Tab-separated table of N, CA and C in Angstrom:
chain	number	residue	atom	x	y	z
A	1	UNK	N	76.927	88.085	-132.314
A	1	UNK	CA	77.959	89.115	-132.250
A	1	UNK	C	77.381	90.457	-131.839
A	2	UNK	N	77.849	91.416	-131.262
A	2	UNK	CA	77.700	92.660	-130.629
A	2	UNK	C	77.390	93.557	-131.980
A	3	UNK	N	76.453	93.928	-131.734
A	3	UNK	CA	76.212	94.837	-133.057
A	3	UNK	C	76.990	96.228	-133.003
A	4	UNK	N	77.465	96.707	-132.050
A	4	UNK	CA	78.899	97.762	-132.221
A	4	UNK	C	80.194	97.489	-132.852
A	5	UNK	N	80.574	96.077	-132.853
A	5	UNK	CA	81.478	95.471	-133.430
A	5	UNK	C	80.772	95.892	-134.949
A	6	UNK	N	79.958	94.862	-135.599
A	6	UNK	CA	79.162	95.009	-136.668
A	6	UNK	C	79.296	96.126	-137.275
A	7	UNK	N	79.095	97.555	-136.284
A	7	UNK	CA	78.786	98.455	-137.010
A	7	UNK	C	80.606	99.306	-137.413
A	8	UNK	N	81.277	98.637	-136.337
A	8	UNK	CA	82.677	99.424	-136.203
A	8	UNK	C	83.185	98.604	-137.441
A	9	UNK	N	82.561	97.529	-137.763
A	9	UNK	CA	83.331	97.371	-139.175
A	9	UNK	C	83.231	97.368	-140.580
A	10	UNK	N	81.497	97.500	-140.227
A	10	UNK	CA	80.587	98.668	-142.050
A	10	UNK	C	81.772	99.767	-141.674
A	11	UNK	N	81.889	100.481	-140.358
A	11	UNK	CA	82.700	101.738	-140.976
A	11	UNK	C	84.031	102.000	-141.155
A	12	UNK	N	85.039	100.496	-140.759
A	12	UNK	CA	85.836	100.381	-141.341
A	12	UNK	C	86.407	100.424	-142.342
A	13	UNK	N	85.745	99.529	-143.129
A	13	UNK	CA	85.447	99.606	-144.809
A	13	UNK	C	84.987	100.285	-145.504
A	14	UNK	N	84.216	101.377	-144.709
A	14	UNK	CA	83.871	102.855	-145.534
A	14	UNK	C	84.890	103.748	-145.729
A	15	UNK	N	86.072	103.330	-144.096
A	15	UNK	CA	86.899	104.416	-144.062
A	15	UNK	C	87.784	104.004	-145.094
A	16	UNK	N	88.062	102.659	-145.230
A	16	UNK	CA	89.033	102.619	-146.510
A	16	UNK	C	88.616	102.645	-147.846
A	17	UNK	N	87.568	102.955	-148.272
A	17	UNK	CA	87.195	103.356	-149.215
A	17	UNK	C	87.411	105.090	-149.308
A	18	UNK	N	87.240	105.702	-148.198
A	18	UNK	CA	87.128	107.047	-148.445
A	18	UNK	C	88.576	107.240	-148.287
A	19	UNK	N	89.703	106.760	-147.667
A	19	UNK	CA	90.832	107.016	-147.801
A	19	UNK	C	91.466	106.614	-149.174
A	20	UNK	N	91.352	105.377	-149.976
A	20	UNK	CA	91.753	105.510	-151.254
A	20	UNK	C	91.032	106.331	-151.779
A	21	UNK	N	90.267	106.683	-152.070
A	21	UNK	CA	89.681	107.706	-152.892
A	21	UNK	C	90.167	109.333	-152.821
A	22	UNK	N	90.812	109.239	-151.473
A	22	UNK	CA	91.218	110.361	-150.882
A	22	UNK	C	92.384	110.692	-151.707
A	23	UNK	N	93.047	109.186	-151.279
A	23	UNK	CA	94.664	109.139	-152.112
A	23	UNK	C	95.103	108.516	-153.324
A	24	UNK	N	93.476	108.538	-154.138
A	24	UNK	CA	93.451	107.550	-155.611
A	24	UNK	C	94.410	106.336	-155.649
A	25	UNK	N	94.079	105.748	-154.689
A	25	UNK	CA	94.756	104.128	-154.612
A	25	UNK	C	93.685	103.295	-155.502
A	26	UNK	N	94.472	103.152	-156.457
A	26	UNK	CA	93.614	101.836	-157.311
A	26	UNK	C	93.349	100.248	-156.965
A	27	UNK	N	94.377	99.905	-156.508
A	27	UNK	CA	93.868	98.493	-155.696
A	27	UNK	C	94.963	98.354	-154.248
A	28	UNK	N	93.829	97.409	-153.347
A	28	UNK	CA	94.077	97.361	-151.889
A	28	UNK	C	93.541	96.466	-151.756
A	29	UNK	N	94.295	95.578	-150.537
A	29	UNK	CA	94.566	94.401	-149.804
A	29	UNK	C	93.423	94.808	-148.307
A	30	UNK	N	92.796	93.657	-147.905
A	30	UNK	CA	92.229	94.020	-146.708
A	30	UNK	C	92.312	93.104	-145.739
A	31	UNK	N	92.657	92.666	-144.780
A	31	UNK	CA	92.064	91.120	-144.129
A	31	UNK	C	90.720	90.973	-143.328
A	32	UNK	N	90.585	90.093	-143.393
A	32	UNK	CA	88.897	89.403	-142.938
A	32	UNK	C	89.159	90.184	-141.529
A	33	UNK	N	88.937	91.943	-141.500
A	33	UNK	CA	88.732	92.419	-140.100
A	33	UNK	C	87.330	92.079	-138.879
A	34	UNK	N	87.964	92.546	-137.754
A	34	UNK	CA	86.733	91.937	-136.747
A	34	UNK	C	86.939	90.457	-136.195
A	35	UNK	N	87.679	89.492	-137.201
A	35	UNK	CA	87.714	88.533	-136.444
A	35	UNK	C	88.820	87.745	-135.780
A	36	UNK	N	89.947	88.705	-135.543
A	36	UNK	CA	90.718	88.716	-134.320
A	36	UNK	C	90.604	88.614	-133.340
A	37	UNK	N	91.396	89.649	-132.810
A	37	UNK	CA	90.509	90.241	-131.326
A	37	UNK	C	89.250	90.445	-130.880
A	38	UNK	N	88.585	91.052	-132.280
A	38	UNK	CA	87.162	91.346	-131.468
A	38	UNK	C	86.550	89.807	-131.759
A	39	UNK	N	86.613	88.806	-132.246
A	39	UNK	CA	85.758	87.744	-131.978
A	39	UNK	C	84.688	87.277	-132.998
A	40	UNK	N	84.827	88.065	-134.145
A	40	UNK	CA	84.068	88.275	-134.787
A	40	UNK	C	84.080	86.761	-135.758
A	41	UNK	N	82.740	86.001	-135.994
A	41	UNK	CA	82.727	84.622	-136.313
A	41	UNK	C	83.546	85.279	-138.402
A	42	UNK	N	83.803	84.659	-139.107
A	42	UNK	CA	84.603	84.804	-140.206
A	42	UNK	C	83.151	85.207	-140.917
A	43	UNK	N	82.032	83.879	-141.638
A	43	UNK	CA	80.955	84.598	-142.095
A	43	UNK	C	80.330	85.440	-141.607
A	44	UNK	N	80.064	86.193	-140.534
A	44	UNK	CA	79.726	87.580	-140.272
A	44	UNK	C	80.668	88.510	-140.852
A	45	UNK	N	81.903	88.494	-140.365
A	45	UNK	CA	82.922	89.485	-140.698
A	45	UNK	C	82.949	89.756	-142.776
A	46	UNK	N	82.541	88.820	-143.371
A	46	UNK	CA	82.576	88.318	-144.734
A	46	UNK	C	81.296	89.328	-145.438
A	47	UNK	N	80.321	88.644	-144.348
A	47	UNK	CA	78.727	89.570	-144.748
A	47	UNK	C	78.687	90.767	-144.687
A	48	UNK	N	79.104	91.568	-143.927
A	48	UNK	CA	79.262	92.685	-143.302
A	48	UNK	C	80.448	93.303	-144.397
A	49	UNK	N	81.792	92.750	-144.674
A	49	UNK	CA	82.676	93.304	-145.569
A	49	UNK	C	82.095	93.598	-147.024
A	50	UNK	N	81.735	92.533	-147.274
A	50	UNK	CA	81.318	92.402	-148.876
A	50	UNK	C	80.433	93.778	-148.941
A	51	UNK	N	79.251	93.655	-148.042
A	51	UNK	CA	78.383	94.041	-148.402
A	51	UNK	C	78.430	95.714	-148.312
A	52	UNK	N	79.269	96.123	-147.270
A	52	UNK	CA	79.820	97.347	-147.437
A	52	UNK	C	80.425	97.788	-148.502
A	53	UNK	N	81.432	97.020	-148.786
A	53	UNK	CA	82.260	97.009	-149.750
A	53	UNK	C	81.558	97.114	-151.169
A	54	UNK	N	79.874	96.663	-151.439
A	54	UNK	CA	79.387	96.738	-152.696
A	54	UNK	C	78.668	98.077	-152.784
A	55	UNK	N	78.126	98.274	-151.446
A	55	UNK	CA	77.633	99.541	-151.113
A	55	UNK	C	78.578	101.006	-151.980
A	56	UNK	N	80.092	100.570	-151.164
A	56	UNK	CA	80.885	101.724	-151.197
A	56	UNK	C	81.366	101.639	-152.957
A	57	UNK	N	81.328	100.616	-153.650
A	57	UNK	CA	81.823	100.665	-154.814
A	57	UNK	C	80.966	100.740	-155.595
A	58	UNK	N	79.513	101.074	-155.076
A	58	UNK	CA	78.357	101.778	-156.603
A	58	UNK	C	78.968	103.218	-156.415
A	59	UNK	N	79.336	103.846	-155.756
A	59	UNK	CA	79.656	105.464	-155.586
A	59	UNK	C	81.251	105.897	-156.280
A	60	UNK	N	81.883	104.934	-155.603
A	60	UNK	CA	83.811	105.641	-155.533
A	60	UNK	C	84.280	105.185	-156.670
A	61	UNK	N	84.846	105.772	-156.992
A	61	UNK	CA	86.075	105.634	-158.538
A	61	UNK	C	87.480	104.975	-157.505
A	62	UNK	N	87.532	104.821	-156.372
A	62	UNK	CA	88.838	104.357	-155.827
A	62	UNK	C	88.185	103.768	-154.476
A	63	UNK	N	88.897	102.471	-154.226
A	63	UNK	CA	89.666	101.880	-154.986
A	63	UNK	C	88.599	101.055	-156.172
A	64	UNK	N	89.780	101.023	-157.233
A	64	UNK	CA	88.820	100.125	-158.587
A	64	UNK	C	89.360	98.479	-158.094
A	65	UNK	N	89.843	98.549	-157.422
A	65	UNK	CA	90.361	96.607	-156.669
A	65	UNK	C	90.309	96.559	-155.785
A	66	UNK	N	89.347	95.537	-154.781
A	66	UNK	CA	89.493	95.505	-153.272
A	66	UNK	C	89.475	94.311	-153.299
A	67	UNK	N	90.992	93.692	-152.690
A	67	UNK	CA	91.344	92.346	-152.651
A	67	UNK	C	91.430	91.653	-151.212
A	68	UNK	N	90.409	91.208	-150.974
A	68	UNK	CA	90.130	90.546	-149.348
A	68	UNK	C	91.290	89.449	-148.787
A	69	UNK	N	92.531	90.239	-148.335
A	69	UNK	CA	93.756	88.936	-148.146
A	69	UNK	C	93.137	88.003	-146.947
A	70	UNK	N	93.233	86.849	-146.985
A	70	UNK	CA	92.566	85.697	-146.201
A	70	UNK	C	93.658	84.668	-145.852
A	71	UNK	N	93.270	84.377	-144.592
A	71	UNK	CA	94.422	83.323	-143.934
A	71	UNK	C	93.649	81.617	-143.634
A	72	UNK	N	94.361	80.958	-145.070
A	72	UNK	CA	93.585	79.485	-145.035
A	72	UNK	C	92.526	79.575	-146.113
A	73	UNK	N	92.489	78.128	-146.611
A	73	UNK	CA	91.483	77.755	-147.512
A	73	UNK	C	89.793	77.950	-146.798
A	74	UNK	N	90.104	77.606	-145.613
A	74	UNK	CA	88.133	77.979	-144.767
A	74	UNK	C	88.114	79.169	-145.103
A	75	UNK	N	88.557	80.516	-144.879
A	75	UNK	CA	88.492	82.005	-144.886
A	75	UNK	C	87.945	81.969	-146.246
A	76	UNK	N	88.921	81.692	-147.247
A	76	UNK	CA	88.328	81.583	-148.563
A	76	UNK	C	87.294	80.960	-148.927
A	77	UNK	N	86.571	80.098	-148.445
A	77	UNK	CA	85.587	79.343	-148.911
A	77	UNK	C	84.295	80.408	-148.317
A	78	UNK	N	84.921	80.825	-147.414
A	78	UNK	CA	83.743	81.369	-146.305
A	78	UNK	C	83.301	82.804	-147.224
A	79	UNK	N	84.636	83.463	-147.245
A	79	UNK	CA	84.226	84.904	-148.497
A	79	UNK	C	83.253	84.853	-149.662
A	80	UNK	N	84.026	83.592	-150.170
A	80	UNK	CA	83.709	83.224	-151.544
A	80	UNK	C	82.203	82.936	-151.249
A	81	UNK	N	81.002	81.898	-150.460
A	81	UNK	CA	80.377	81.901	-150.197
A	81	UNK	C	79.735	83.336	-150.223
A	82	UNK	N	79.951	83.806	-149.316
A	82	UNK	CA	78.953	85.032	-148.939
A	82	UNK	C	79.148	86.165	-149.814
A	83	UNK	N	80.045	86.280	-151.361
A	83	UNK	CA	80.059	86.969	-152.135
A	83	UNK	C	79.073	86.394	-152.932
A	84	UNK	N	78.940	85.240	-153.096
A	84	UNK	CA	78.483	84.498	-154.002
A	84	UNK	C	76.677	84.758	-153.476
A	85	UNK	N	76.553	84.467	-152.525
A	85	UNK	CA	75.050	84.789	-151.578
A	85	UNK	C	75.128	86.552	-152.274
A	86	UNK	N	75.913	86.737	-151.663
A	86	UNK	CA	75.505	88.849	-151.811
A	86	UNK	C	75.179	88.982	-153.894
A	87	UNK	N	75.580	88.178	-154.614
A	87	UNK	CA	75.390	88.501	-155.829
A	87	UNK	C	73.978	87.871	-156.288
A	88	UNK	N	73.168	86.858	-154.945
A	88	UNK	CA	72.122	86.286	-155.770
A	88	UNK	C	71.167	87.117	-154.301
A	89	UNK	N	71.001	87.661	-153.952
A	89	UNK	CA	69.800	88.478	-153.116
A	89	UNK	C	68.878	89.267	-153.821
């Protein structure tokens, strides 16, 4: 995958972190971005989310819920995986 993609979507997930926080949204819905249009394989898009996403939630008080909406049992297996990897590194 194109590492501009990669990086356009660490800062995706930064931006929605800094926008709830902006607008004290306590929990938010996200979908497995990047792998639409841009092409982005699902476990990349997963690695890249989470891991932002753990980044951005040692710092922010908002959001206190970030709920990864997923389309299909693979999406889910695939998250679940690479959350599960990101908690044993």
């Amino acid at each position: 995958p194109c590492s501009r993609v990669m990086e356009l979507l660490a800062e995706a997930v930064r931006n929605i972190y800094r926008a709830a926080e902006t607008r004290k949204i306590v929990s938010l819905g996200v979908p497995a971005l990047g792998t639409g249009v841009f092409g982005l394989p699902v476990a990349e898009a997963a690695r890249i989310m989470i891991q932002t996403a753990q980044e951005m939630g040692k710092t922010a008080t908002h959001p206190q819920k970030l709920v990864f909406c997923l389309f299909g049992e693979e999406a889910y297996e695939v998250f679940r995986a690479a959350l599960h990897e990101s908690q044993h590194d």
